[in-house]
Structures are given as C-alpha cells and as structure tokens.
XYZ file of C-alpha atoms in Angstrom:
121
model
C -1.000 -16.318 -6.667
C -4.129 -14.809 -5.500
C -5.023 -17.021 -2.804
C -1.166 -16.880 -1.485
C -1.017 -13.343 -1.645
C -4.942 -12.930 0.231
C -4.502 -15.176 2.803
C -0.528 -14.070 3.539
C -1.885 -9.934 3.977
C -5.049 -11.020 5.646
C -6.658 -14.276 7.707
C -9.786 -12.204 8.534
C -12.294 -12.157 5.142
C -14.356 -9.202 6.688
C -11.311 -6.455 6.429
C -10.688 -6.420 2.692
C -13.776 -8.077 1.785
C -13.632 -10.201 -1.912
C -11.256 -9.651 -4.607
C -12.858 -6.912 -6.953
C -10.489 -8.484 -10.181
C -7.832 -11.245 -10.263
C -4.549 -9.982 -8.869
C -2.394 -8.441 -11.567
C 1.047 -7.038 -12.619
C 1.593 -3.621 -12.073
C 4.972 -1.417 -12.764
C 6.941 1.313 -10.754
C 9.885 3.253 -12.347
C 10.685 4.744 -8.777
C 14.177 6.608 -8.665
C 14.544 5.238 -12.671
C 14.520 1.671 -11.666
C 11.875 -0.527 -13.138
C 10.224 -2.864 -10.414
C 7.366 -4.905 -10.604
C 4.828 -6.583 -8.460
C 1.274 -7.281 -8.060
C -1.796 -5.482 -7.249
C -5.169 -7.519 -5.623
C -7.849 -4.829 -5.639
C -10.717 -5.453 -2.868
C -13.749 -4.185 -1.680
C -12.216 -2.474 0.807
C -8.822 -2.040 0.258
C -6.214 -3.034 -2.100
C -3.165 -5.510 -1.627
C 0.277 -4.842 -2.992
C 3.052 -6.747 -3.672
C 6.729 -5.904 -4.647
C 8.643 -8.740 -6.534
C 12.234 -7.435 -5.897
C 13.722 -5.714 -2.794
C 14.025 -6.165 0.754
C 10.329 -6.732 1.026
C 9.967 -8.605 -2.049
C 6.799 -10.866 -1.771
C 5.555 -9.404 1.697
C 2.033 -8.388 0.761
C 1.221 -5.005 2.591
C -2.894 -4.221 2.309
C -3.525 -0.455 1.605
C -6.795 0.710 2.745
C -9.076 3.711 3.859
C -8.257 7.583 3.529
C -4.464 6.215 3.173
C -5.359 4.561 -0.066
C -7.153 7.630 -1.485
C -4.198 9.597 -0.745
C -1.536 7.127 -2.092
C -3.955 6.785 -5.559
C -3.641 10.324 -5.802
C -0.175 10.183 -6.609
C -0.470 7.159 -8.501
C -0.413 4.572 -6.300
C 2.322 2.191 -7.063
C 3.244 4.059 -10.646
C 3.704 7.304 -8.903
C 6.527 9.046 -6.288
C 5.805 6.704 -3.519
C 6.783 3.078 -4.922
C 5.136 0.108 -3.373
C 3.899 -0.450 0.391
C 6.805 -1.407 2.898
C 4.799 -2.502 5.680
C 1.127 -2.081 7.295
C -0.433 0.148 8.043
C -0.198 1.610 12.452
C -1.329 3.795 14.785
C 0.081 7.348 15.111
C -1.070 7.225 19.038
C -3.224 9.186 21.004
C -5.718 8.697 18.699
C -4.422 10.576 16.334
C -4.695 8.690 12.950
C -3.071 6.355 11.336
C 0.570 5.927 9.177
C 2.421 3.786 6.463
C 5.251 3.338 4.667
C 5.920 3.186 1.265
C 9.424 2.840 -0.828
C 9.867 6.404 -1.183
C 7.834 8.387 1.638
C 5.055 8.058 4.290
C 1.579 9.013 4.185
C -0.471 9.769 7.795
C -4.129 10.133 7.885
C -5.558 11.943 10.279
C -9.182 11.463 12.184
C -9.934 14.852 11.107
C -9.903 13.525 7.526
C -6.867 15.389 6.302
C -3.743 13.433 5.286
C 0.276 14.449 4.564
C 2.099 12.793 2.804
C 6.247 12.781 3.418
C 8.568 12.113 0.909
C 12.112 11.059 1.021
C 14.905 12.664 -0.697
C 15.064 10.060 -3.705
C 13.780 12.582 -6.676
C-alpha cells in the first residue's frame, strides 16, 4: 500500500521527502467508535489514511507546526480523529488550516496554533 498511498497524497518527492518506516495500522476510538487506517511517517510530514467513512482511503499529508499540534493531542489516537482533507491557506497571509474528523487546527505565521473542536465529546 505504500506506494499507492505516497504517490495518491503527493506527486512531488521533495514535500514529504522518503518514508521514515513502512506505512502501518494505526487505531482511533473517536466518539467510542473504533476506526482504523494507516499512518506513512516522512521526513517531513506524515500521511494518514482512514479505512472507513466518507473519506475512507483519501490520503491527507499532515505536516509542519500543524503536525506538532495535532501529535500533541495524539494525533490520530487522540480528540481529533484522522485528517479530512489538506491542508489551506487561512488568507492574507495569515497561516495555514485543516480539518480533521472531530475539529480544526490553524497555525499561525507567528508560530502559535488553536486548535477547534467540535461538539462530539
């Protein structure tokens, strides 16, 4: 799968650079449901995958201050679930912002991040 799951999040080598591991399994219990997926750690980023739900097998890469922020709460384990889709710009030049399954992180340029949860806990 790791090839499949690289080349679907990414056709340009130089913004995750290689595969740190082979891509593996990885649980959430998010809202008491157990979903699984895969994880691809890079040099530069990591790549998640959800197996079940509406963006089941949509790789979504998860990179920068947004990925500190989202390992903080335990990545894919913790209150946020898996990626929903990429990572964009806030405008203006503000920062940046993505989606996860149960909130939204935004990174700033300043360096500081906040992260939004929904009302699923």
């Amino acid at each position: 799968m790791y090839r499949s799951t690289y080349s679907k999040a990414t056709s340009n080598f130089f913004s995750l650079g290689r595969a740190t591991s082979s891509e593996f399994r990885v649980r959430s219990s998010l809202g008491g449901f157990n979903m699984t997926g895969t994880c691809l750690p890079c040099e530069r980023g990591t790549i998640y995958r959800a197996d079940y739900g509406r963006y089941a097998d949509n790789p979504f890469i998860v990179s920068g201050s947004i990925l500190r922020e989202y390992k903080k709460y335990n990545a894919h384990g913790g209150r946020l679930g898996f990626p929903i889709g990429p990572r964009f710009d806030l405008g203006h030049n503000d920062g940046y912002m993505q989606k996860f399954q149960a909130g939204v992180i935004k990174a700033y340029r300043n360096g500081h991040c906040d992260v939004d949860f929904n009302n699923y806990r």
